[in-house]
Coordinates of N, CA and C in Angstrom, one line a residue:
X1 N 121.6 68.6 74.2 CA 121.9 69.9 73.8 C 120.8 70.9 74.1
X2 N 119.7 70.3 73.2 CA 118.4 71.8 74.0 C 118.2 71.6 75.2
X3 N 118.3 70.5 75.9 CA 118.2 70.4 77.6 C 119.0 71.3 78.0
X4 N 120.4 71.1 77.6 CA 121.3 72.2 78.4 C 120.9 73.7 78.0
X5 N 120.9 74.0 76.8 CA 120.0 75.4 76.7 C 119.1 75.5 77.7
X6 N 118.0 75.3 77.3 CA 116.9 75.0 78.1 C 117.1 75.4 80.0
X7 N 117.7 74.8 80.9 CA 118.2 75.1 81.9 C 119.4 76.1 82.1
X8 N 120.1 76.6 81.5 CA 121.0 77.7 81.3 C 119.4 79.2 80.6
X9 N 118.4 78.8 80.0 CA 117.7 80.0 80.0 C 116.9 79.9 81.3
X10 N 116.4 78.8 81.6 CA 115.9 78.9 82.9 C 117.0 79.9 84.3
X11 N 117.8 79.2 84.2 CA 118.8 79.3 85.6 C 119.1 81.0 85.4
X12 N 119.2 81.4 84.1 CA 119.3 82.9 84.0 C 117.7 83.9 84.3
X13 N 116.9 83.2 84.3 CA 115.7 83.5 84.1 C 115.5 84.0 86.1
X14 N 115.9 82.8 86.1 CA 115.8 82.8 88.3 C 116.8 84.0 88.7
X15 N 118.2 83.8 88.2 CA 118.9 85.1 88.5 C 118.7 86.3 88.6
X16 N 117.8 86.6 87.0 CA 117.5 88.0 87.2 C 116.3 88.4 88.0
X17 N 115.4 87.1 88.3 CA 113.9 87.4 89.4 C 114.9 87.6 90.8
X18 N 116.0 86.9 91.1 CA 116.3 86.9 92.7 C 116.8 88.3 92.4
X19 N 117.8 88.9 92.0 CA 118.4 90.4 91.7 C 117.1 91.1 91.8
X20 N 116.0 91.2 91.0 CA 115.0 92.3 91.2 C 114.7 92.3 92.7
X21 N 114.5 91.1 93.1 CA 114.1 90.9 94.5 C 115.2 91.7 95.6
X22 N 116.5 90.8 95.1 CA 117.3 92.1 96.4 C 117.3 93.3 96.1
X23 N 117.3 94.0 94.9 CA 117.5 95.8 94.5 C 115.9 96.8 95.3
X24 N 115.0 95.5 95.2 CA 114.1 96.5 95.5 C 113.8 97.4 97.2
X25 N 114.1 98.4 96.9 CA 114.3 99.3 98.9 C 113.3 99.6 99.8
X26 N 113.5 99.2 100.7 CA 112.3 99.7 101.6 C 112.5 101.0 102.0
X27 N 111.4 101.6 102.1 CA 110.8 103.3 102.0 C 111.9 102.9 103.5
X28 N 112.4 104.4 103.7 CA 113.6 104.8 104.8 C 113.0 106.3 105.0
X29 N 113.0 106.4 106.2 CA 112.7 107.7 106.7 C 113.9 109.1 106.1
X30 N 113.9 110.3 105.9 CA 114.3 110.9 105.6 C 114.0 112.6 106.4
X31 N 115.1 113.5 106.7 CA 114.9 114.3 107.7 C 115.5 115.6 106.5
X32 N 114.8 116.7 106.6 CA 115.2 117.9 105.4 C 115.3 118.6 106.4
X33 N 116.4 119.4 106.8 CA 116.7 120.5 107.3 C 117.2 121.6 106.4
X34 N 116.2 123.1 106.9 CA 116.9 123.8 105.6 C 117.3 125.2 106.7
X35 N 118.0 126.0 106.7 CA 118.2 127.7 107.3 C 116.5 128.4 107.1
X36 N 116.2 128.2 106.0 CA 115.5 129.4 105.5 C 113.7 128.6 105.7
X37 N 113.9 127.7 106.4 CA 112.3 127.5 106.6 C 112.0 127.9 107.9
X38 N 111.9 129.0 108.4 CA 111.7 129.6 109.8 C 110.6 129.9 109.8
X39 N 109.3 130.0 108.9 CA 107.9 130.4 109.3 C 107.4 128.9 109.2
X40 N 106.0 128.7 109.4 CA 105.0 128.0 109.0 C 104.9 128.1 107.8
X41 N 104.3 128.4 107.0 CA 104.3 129.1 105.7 C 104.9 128.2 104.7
X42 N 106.4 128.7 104.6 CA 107.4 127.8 104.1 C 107.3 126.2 104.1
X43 N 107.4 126.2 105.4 CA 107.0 124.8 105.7 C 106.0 123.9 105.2
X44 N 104.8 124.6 105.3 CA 103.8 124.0 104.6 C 104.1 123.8 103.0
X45 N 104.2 125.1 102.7 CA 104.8 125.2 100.9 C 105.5 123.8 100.5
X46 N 106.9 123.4 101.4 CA 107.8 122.3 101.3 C 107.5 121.4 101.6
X47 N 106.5 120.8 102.3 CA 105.7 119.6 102.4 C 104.7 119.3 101.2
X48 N 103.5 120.3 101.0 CA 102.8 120.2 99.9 C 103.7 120.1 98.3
X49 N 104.7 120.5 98.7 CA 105.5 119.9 96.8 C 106.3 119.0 97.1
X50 N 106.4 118.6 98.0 CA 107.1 117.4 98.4 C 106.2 116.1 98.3
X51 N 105.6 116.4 98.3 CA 104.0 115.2 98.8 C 103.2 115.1 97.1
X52 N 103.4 116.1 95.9 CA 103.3 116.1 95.0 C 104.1 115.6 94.2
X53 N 105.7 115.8 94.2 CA 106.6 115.3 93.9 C 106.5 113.9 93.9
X54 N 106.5 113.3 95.2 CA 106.8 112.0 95.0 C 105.5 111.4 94.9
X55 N 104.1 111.9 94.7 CA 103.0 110.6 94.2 C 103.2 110.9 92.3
X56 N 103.8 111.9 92.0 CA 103.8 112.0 90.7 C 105.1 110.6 90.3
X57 N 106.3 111.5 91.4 CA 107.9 110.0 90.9 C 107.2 108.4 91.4
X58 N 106.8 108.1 92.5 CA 106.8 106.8 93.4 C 105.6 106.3 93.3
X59 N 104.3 107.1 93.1 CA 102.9 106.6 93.3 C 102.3 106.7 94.6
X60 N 103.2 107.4 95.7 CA 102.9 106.9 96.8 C 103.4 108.7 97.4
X61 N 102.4 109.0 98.6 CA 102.6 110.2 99.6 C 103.4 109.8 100.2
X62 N 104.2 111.0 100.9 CA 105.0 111.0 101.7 C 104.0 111.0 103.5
X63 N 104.7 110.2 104.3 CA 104.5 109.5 105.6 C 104.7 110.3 106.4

């Protein structure tokens, strides 16, 4: 009886390590097109809070 416990917490234990393993995403390139970014300016603006955004969400700069 605690053997079969025992392997039924194990066997759930592996399940949820293999699941973490497939959910996790590899960084994918991403393209922002917007009308209204027609200067330099803008553009820089939208990169610099974009590059702050995500090391504040991900830990990591944008590429």
């Amino acid at each position: 009886m605690i053997r079969k416990v025992f392997v039924l917490a194990v066997s759930c234990l592996l399940l949820v390590a293999a699941k973490s393993q497939v959910m996790s995403a590899k960084p994918q390139w991403v393209t922002i097109t917007s009308a209204n970014l027609h200067c330099w300016e803008c553009k820089g603006k939208l990169e610099k809070y974009l590059v702050v955004e995500n090391k504040s969400n991900y830990g990591s700069g944008i590429i």
